[in-house]
Tab-separated table of C-alpha atoms and ligand atoms in Angstrom:
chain	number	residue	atom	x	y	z
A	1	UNK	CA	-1.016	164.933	224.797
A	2	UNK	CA	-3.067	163.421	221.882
A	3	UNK	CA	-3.150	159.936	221.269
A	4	UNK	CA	-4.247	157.768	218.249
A	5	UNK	CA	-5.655	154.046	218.379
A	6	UNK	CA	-4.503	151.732	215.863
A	7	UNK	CA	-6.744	148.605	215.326
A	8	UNK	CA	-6.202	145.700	213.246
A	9	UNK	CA	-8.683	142.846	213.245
A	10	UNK	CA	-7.980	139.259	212.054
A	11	UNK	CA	-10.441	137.016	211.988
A	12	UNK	CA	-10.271	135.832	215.505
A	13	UNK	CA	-7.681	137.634	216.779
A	14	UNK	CA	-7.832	141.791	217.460
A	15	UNK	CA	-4.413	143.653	217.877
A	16	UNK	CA	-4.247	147.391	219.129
A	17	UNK	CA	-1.540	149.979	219.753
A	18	UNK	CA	-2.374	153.187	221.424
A	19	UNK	CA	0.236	155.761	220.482
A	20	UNK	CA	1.267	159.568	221.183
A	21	UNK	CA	1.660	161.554	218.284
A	22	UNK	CA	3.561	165.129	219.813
A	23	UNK	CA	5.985	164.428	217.063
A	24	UNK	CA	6.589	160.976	214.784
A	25	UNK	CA	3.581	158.261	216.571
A	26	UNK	CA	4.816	156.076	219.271
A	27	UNK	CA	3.657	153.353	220.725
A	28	UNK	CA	2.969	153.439	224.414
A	29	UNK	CA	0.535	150.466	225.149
A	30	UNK	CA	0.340	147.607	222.781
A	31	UNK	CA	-2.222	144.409	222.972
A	32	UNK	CA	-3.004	141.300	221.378
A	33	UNK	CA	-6.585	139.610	221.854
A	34	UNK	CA	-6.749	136.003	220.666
A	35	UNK	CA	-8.776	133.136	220.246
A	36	UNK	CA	-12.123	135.348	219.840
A	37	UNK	CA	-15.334	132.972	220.054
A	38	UNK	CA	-13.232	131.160	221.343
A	39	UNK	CA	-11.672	130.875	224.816
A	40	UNK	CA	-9.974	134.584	224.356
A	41	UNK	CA	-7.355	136.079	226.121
A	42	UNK	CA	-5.824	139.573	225.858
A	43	UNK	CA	-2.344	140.528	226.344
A	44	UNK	CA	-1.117	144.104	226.889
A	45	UNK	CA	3.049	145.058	226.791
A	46	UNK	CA	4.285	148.753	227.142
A	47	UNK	CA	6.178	150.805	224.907
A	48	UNK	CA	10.105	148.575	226.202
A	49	UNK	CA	7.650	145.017	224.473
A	50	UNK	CA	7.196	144.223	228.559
A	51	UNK	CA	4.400	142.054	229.880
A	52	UNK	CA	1.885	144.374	232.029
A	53	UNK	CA	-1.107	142.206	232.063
A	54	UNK	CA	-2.303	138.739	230.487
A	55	UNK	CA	-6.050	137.756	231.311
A	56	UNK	CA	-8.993	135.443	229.899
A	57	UNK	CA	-11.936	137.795	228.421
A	58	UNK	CA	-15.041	137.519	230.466
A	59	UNK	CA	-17.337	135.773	228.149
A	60	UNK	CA	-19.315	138.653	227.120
A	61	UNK	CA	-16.243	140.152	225.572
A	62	UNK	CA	-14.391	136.767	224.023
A	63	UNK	CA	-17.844	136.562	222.144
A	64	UNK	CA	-16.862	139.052	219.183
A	65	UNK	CA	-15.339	141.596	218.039
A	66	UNK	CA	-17.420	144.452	219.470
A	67	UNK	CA	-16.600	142.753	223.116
A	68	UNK	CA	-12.381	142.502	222.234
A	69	UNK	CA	-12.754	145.909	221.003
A	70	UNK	CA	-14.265	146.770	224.577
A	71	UNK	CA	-11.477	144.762	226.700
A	72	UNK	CA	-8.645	146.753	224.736
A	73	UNK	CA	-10.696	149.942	225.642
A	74	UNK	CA	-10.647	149.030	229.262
A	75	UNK	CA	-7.219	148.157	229.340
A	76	UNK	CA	-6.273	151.561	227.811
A	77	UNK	CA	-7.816	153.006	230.406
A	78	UNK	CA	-6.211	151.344	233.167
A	79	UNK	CA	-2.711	152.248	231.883
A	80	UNK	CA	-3.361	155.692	230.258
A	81	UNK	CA	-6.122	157.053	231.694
A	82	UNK	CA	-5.626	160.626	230.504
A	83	UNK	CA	-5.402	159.441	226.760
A	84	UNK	CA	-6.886	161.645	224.476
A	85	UNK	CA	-7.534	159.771	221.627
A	86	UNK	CA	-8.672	161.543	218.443
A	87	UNK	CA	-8.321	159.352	215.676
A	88	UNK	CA	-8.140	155.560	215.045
A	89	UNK	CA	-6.562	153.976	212.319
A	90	UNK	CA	-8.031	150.854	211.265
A	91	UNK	CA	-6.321	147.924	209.261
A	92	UNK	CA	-8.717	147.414	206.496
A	93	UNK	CA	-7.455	144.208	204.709
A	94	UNK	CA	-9.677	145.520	201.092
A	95	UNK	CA	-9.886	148.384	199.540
A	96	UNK	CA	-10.765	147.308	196.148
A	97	UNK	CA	-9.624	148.785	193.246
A	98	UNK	CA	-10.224	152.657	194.428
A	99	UNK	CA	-8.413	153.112	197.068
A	100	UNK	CA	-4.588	153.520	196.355
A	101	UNK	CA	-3.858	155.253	199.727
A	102	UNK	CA	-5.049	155.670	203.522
A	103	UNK	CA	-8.571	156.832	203.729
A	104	UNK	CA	-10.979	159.020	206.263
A	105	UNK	CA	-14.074	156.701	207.084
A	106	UNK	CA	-17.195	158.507	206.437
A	107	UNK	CA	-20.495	157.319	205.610
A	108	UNK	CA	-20.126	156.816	201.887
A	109	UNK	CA	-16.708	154.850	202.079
A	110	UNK	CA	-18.064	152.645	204.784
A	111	UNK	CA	-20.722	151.633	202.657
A	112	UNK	CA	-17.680	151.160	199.832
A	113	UNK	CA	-15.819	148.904	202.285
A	114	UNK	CA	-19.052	147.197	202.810
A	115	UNK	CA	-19.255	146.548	198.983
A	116	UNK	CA	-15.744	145.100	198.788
A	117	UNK	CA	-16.879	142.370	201.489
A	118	UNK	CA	-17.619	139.492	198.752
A	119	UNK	CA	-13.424	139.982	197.554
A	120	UNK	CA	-12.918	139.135	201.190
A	121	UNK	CA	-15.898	137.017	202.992
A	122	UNK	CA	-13.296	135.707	205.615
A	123	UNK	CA	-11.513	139.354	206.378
A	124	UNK	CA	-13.785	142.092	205.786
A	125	UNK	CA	-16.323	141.572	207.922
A	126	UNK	CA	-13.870	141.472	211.115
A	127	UNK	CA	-12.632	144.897	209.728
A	128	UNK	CA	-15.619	146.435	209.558
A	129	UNK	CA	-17.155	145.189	213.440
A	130	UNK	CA	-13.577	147.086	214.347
A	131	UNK	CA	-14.348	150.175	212.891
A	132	UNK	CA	-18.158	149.857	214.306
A	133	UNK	CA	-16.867	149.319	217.571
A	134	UNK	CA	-14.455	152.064	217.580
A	135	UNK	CA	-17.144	154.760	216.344
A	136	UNK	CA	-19.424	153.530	219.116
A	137	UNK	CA	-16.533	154.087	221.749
A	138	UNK	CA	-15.411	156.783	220.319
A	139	UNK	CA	-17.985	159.291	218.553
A	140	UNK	CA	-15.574	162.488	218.265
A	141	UNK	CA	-12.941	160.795	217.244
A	142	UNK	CA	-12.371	160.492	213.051
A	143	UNK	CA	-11.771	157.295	211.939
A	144	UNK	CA	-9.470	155.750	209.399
A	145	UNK	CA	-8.866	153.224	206.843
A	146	UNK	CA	-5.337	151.711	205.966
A	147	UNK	CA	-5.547	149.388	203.337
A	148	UNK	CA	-3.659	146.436	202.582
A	149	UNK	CA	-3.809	146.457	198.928
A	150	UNK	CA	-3.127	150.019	198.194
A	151	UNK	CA	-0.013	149.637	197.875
A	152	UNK	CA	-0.086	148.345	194.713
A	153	UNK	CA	-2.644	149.628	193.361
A	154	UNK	CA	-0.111	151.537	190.865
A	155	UNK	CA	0.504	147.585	189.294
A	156	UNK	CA	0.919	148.011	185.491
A	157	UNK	CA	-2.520	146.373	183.557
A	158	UNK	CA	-0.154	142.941	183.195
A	159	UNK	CA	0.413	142.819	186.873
A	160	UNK	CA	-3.204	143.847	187.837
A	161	UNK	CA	-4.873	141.256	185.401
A	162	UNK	CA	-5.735	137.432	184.701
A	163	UNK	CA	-5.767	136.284	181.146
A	164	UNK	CA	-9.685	136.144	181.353
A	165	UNK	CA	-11.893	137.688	179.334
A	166	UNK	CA	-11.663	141.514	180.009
A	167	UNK	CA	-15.172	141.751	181.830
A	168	UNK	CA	-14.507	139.934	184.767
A	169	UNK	CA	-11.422	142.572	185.134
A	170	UNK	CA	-13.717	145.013	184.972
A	171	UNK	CA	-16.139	143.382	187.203
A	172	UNK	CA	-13.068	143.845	189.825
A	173	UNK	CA	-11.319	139.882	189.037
A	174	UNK	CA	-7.881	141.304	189.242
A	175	UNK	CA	-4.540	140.971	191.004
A	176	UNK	CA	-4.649	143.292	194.049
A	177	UNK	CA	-1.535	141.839	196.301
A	178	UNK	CA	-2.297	142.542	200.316
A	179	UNK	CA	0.697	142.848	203.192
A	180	UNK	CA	0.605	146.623	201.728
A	181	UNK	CA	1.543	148.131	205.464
A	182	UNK	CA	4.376	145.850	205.637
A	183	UNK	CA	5.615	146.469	202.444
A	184	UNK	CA	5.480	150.634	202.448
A	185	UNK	CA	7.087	150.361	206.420
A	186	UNK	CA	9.914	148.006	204.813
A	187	UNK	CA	10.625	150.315	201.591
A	188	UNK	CA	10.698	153.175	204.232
A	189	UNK	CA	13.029	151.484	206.929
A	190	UNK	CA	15.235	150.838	203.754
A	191	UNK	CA	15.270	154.463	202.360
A	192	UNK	CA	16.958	154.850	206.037
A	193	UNK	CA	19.283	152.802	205.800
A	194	UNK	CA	20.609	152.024	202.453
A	195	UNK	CA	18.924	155.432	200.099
A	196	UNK	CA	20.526	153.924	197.037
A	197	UNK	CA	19.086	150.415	197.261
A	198	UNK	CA	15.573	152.147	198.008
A	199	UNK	CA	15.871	153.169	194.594
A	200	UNK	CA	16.770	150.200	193.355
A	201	UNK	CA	14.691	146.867	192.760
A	202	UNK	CA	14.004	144.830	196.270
A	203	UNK	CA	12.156	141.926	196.404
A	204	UNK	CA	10.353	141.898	200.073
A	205	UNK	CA	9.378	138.174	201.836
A	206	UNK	CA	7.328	138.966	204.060
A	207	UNK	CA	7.094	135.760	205.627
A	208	UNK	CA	4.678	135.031	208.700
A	209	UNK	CA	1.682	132.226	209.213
A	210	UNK	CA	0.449	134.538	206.028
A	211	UNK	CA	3.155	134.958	203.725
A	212	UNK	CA	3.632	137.009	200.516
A	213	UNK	CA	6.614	138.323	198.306
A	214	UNK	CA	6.607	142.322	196.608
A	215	UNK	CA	8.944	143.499	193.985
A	216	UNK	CA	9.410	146.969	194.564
A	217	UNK	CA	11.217	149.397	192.626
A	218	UNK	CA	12.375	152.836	193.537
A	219	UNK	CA	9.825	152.115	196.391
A	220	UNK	CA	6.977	151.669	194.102
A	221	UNK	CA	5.260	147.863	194.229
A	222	UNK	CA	5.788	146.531	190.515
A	223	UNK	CA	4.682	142.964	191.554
A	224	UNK	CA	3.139	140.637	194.432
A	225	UNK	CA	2.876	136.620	194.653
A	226	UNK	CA	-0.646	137.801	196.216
A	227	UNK	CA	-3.174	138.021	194.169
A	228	UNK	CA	-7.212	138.336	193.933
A	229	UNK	CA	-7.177	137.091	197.222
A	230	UNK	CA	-4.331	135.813	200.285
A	231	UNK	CA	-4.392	132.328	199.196
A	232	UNK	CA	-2.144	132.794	195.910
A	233	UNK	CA	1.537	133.097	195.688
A	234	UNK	CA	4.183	131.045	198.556
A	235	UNK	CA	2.916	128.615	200.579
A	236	UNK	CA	1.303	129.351	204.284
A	237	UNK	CA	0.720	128.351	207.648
A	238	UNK	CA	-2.469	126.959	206.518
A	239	UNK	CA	-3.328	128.201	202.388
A	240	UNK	CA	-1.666	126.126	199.888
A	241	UNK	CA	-0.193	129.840	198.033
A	242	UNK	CA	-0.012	129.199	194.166
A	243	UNK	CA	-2.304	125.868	192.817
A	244	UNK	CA	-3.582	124.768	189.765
A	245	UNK	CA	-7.267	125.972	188.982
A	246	UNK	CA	-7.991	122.316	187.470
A	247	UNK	CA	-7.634	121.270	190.925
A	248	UNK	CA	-10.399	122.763	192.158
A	249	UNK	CA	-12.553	122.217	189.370
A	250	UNK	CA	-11.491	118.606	190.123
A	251	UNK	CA	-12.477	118.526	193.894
A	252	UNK	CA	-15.839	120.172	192.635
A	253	UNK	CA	-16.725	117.900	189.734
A	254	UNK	CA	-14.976	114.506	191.543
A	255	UNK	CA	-15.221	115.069	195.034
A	256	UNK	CA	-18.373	117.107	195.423
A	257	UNK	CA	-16.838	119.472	197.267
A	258	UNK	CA	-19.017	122.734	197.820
A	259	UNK	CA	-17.429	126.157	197.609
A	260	UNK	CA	-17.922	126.315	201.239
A	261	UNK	CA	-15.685	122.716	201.626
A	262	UNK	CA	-13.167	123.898	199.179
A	263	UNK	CA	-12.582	127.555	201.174
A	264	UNK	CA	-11.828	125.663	204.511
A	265	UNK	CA	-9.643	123.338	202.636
A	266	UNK	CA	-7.703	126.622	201.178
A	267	UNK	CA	-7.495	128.694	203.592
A	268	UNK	CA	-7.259	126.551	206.854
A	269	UNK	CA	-5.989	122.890	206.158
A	270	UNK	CA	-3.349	123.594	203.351
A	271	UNK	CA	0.069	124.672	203.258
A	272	UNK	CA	2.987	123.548	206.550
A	273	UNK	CA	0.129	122.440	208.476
A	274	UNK	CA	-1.499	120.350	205.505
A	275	UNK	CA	1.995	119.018	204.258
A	276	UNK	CA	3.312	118.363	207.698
A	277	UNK	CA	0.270	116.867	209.089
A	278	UNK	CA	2.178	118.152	212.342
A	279	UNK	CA	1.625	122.205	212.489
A	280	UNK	CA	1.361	125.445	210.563
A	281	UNK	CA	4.076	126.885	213.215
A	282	UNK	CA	7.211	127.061	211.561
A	283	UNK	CA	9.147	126.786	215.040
A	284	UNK	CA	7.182	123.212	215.401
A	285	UNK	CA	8.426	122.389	212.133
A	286	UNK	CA	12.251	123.126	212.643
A	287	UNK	CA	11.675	120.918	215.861
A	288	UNK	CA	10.587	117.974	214.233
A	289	UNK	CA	12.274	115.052	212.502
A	290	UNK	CA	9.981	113.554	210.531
A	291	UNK	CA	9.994	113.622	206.659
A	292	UNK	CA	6.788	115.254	206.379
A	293	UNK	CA	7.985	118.302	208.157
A	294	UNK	CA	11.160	118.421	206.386
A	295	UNK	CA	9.454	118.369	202.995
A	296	UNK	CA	6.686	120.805	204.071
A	297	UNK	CA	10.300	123.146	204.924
A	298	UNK	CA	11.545	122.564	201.587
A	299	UNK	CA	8.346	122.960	199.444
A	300	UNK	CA	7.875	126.483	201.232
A	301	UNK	CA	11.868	127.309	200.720
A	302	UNK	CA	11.439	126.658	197.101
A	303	UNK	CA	8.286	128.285	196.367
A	304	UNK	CA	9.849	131.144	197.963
A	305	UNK	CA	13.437	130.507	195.918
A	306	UNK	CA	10.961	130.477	192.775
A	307	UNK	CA	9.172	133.494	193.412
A	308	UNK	CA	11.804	135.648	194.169
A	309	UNK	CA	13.261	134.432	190.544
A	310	UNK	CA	9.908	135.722	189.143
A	311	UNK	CA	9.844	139.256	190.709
A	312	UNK	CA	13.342	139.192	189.448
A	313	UNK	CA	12.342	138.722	185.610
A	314	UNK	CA	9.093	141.378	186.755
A	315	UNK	CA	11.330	143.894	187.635
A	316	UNK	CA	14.260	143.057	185.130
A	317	UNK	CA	16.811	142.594	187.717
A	318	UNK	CA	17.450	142.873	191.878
A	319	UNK	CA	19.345	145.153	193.795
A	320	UNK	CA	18.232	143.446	197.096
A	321	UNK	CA	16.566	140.932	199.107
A	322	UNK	CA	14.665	141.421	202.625
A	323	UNK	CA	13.223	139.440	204.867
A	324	UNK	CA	10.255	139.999	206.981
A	325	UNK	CA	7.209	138.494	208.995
A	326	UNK	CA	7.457	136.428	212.209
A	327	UNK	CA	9.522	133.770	210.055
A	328	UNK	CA	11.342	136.125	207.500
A	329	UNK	CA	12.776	138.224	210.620
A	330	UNK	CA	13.529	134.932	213.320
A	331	UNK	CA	13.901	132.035	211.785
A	332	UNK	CA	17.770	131.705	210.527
A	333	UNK	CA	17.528	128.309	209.242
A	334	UNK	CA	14.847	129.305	207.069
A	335	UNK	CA	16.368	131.833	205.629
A	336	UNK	CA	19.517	130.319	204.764
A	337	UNK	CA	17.823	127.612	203.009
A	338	UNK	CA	16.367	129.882	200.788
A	339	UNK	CA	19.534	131.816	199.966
A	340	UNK	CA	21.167	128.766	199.759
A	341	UNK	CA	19.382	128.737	196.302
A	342	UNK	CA	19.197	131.823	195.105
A	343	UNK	CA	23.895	132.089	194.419
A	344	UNK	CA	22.805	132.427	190.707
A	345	UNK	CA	20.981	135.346	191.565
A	346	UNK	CA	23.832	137.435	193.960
A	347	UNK	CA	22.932	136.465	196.645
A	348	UNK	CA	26.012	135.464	199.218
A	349	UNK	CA	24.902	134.722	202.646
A	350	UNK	CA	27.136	135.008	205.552
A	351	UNK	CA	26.266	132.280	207.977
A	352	UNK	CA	27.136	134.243	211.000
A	353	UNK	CA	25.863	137.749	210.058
A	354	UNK	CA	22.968	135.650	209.545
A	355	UNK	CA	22.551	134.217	213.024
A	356	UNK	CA	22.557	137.725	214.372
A	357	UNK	CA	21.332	139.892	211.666
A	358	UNK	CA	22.213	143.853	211.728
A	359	UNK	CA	20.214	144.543	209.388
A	360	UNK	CA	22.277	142.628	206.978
A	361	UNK	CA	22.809	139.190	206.445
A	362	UNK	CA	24.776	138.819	203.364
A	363	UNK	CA	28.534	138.529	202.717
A	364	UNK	CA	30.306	142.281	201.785
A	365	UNK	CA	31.222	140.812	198.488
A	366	UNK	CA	27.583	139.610	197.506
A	367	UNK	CA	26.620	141.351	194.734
A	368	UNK	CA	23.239	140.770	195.990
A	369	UNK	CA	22.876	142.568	199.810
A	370	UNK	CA	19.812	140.968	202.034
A	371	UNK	CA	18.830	142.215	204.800
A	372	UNK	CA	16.201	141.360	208.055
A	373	UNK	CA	14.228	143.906	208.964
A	374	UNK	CA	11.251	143.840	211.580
A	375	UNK	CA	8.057	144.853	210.360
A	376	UNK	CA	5.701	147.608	212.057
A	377	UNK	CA	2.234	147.375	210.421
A	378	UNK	CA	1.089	149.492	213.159
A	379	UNK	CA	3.381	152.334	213.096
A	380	UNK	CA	2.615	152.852	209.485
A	381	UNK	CA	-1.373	152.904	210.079
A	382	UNK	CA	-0.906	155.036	213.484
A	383	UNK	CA	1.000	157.526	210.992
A	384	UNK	CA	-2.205	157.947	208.459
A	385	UNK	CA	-4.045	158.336	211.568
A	386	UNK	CA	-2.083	161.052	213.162
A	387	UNK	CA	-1.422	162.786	209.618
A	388	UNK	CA	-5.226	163.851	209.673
A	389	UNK	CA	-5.100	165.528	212.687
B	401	LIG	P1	0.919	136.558	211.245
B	401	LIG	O1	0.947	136.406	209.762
B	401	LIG	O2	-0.192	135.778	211.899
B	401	LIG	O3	1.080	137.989	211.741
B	401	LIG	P2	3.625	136.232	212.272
B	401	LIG	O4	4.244	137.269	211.401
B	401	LIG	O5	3.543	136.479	213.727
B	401	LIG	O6	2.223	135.758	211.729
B	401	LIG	O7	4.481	134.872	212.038
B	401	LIG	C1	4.114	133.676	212.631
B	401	LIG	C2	5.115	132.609	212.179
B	401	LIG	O8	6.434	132.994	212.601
B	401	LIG	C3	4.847	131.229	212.765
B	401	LIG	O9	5.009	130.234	211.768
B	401	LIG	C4	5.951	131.103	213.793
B	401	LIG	O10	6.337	129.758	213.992
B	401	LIG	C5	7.080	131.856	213.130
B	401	LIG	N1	8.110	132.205	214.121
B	401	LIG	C6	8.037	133.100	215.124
B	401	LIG	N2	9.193	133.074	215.850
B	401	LIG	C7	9.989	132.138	215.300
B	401	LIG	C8	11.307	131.618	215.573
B	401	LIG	N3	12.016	132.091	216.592
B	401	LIG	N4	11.784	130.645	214.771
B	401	LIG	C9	11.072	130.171	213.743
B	401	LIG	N5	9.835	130.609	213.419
B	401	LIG	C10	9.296	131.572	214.183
């Protein structure tokens, strides 16, 4: 039996999946690594999402990446010790504007993925100690790289671009969108179940602590509220999603804010958690009843409500709506308040379809059908992994 290792590196947190690949991957040993430099812990569940083992790291391994990419090694081999592993798909969160599709990692795209490291200083890097890690462990084994912005790589020059002058386009200042895995696993799962609508215009929310929203039509991405980076688009857990450039210009020139100030203010003290001053976890949110946390709710519902009427006009109509990400797939308040805006558009939810969604969530009469759908990131790189071999 052959096996393939997916790895997908945050930037202090490590997931893995190990999975057989005799016929379509699956997933026999899953794991989660957290809080790395930190205090990290690992957790491991089997292929039924069951608890097997939940430990601190010795500090050796909580250190970095290289020493989570170790623990999940060990743990592999206390559960499958016969695995066979021959490939290892990596989550690569850049590939620039080359790369349109999954990639084998050789010597001359590594150093490519080492050049896209300045469109992602906070990402990259964790990426690429993965993949170092996993050649060290495991020489024979080829290695590759799943991108999250190829999937829209095939973005029409108006979606791709900023109204700047054309060289910093070509200098690589463009609109690449990320959440690509999610979004080609979604258009899939909906070519299963509903072949007509995958042919149609869907607007995807994929909605977790990072959140982003992807027209796609006839399972093509046309459009993404992510742009040259995560931060742009719906608000997040932490990143503000779509803000004025003047505002930044004004923290620089009023506040003296260095770029260094202004990136921790983007991408870690913004969005719930900044408007809330309570959390950037939506479940803390819904449990709280002050005014803050109610308005952080609402901002995030209507940037949503407003970018979803955006794809719309992108991709000249919509033919469905699904939801995704840790929030988009279990939080039922959440998405009704959203829908609750969006009648104009078609969209009819049914409150009780809704509080046990199958996939779909909408009324039969909604012109408009939305559906939940759980996302598998993993699956989707453990396929390009196991179509190599
Ligand atoms: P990431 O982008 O880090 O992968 P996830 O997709 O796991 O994040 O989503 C995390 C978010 O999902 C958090 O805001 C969390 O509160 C929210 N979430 C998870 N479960 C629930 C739930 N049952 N109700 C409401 N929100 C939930």
């Amino acid at each position: 039996m052959s096996h393939v290792l997916t790895l997908n590196a945050g930037s202090s947190s490590l997931k893995f999946g190990l999975f057989e690949t005799a016929t379509d991957p699956v997933a026999v040993l899953t794991g989660l690594i957290d809080q790395i430099g930190g205090a990290a812990t690992i957790k491991v569940k089997d292929a039924a999402d069951e608890t097997l083992a939940f430990a601190e790291l010795s500090p050796e391994q909580a250190a970095n990446h290289v020493g989570a990419v170790q623990a999940s090694l060990e743990q592999i081999a206390t559960y499958f010790p016969e695995a066979r592993i021959q490939a290892v798909g990596h989550r690569i969160v850049h590939g620039g504007a080359e790369f349109s599709a999954p990639v084998e990692i050789t010597d001359d795209v590594l150093g490519r993925l080492e050049s896209f490291v300045p469109l992602a200083p906070l990402h990259q890097p964790h990426n690429l100690a993965g993949i170092a890690a996993a050649i060290e462990a495991f020489p024979e084994a080829r290695q590759v790289a799943c991108f999250d912005t190829a999937f829209h790589r095939q973005h029409s020059f108006v979606q791709d671009t900023y109204g700047l002058p054309r060289a910093y386009y070509d200098k690589g200042v463009r609109r690449y969108g990320f959440h690509g895995s999610s979004y080609e696993f979604i258009s899939g799962a909906v070519a299963e179940i509903d072949p007509a609508l995958h042919d149609g215009r869907v607007a995807v929310a994929h909605l977790g602590n990072g959140a982003s929203i992807c027209g796609i039509h006839g399972g093509k991405s046309v459009a993404s509220t992510m742009g040259f980076s995560p931060l742009d688009g719906v608000a997040m857990g932490t990143r503000p999603g779509q803000i004025d450039p003047g505002v930044l210009l004004y923290l620089m020139s009023e506040e003296n804010m260095s770029a260094a100030q202004i990136s921790d203010l983007l991408y870690t003290e913004s969005g719930l958690l900044g408007l809330s001053g309570l959390s950037n976890d939506m479940r803390s949110l819904l449990a709280s009843d002050t005014v803050e946390a109610a308005q952080a709710i609402d901002y995030f519902c209507t940037r949503i409500r407003m970018e979803i009427g955006s794809l719309a006009a992108a991709m000249q109509g919509l033919d469905g709506l699904v939801f995704t990400g840790g929030i988009g797939e279990n939080a039922a308040a959440i998405r009704a308040q959203i829908c609750a805006g969006l009648g104009w558009l078609g969209i009819e939810m049914d409150n009780a379809r809704n509080a046990a969604p199958d996939p779909r969530i909408s009324t039969d009469n909604s012109p408009v059908p939305v559906m939940v759908i759980p996302t598998n990131e993993e699956l989707v790189i453990a396929r390009a992994a196991a179509r190599l071999l």
